[in-house]
mmCIF file of C-alpha atoms in Angstrom:
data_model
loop_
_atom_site.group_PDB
_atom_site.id
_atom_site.type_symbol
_atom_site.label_atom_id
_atom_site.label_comp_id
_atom_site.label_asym_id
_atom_site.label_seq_id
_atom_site.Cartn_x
_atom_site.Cartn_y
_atom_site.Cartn_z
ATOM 1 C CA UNK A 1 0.000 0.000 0.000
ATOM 2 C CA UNK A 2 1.172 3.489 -0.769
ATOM 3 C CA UNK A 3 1.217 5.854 2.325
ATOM 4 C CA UNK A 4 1.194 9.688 2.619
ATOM 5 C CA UNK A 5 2.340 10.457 6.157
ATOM 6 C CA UNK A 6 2.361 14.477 6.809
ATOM 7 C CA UNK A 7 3.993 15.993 9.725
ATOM 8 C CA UNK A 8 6.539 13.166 9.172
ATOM 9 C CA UNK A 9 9.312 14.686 10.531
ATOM 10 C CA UNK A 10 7.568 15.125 13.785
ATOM 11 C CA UNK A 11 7.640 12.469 16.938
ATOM 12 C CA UNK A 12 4.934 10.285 15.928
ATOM 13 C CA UNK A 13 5.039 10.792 12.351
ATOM 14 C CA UNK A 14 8.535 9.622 12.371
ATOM 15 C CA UNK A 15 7.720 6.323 14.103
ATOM 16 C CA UNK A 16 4.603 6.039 11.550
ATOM 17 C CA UNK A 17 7.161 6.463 8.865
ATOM 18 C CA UNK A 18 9.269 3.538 10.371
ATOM 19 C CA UNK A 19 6.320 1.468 11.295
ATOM 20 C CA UNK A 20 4.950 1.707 8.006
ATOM 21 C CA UNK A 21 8.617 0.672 5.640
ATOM 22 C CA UNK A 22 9.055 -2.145 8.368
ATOM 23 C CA UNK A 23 5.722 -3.779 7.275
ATOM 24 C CA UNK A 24 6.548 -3.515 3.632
ATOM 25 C CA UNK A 25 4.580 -0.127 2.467
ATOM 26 C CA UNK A 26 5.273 2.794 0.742
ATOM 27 C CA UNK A 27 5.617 5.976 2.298
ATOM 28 C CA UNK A 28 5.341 9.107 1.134
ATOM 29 C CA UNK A 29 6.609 11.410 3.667
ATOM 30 C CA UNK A 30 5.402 15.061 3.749
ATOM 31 C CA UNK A 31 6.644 18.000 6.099
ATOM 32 C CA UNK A 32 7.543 21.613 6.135
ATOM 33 C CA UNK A 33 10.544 21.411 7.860
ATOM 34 C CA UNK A 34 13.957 19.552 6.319
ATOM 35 C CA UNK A 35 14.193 16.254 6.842
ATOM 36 C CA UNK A 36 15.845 14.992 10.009
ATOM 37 C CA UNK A 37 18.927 12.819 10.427
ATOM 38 C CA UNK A 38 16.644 9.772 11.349
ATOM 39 C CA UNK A 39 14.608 10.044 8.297
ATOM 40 C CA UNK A 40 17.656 10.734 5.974
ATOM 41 C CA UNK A 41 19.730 7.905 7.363
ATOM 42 C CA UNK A 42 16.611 5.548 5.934
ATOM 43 C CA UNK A 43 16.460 6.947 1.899
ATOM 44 C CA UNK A 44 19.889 4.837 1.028
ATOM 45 C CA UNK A 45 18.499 1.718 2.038
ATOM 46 C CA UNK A 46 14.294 2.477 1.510
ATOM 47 C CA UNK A 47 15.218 5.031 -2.044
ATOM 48 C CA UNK A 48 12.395 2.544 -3.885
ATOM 49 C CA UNK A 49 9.868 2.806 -1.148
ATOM 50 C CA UNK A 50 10.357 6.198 1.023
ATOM 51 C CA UNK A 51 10.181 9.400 -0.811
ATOM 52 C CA UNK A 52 10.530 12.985 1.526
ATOM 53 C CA UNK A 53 8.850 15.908 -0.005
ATOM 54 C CA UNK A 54 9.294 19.423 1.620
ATOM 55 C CA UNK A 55 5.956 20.920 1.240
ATOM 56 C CA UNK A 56 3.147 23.488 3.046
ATOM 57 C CA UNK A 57 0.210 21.113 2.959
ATOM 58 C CA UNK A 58 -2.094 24.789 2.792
ATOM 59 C CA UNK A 59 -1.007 25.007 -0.853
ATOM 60 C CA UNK A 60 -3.826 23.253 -2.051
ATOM 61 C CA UNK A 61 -2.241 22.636 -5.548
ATOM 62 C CA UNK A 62 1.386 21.198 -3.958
ATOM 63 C CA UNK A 63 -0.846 19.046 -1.515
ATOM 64 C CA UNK A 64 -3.014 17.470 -4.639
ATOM 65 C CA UNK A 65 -0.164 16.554 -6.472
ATOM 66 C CA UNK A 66 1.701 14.647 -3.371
ATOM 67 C CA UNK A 67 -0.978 12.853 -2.472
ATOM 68 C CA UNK A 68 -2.075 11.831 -6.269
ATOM 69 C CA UNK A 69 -1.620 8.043 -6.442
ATOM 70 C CA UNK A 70 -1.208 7.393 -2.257
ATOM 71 C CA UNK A 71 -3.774 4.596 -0.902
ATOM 72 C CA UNK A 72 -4.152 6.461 2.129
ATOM 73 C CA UNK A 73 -3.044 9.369 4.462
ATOM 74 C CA UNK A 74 -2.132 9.683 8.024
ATOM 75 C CA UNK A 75 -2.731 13.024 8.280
ATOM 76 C CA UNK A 76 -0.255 14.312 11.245
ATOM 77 C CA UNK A 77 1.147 17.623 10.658
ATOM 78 C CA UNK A 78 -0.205 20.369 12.560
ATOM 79 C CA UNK A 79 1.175 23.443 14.303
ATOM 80 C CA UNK A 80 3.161 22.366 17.185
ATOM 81 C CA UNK A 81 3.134 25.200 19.584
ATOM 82 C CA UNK A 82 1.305 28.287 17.954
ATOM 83 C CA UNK A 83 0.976 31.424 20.128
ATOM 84 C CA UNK A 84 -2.682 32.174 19.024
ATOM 85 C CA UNK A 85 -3.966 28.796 19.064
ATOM 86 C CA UNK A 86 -7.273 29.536 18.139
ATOM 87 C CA UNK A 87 -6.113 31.429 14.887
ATOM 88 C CA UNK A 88 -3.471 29.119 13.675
ATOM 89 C CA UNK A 89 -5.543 25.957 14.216
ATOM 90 C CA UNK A 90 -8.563 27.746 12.166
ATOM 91 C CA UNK A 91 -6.394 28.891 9.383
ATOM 92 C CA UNK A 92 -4.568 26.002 9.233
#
């Protein structure tokens, strides 16, 4: 099955990413932020079934064409910490 996993740089969405190669799926990973070391250290060894893509998922055009062909998405990005909590969850 092909995955999108957003926010997968975060805590959980890293161990979703792992999770999800060590039972034999596809993952599309999808973030805002660079990847991170632990990620990176996996696209030698999964290059034919993880692919990171930098992205703002509130482009609705860039968001379309990442998830285009993906099975199924575990939706986890999200705004860690904003200051106005009620604004940046609403907007985003």
């Amino acid at each position: 099955m092909k995955l999108a996993v957003t926010g997968c740089n975060g805590s959980v969405g890293t161990r979703v990413v792992l999770a999800a190669l060590a039972q034999g799926h596809t993952v599309v990973g999808v973030d805002n932020a660079p990847i991170p070391n632990v990620l990176s250290e996996l696209l030698p060894a999964h290059e034919a079934t993880f692919a990171f893509h930098t992205a703002d998922l509130t482009d609705y055009q860039a968001a379309l064409k990442l998830l285009k062909d993906c099975d199924a998405v575990v939706h986890l990005a999200a705004v860690r910490t904003p200051a106005d909590y009620a604004v940046v969850a609403h907007n985003t």
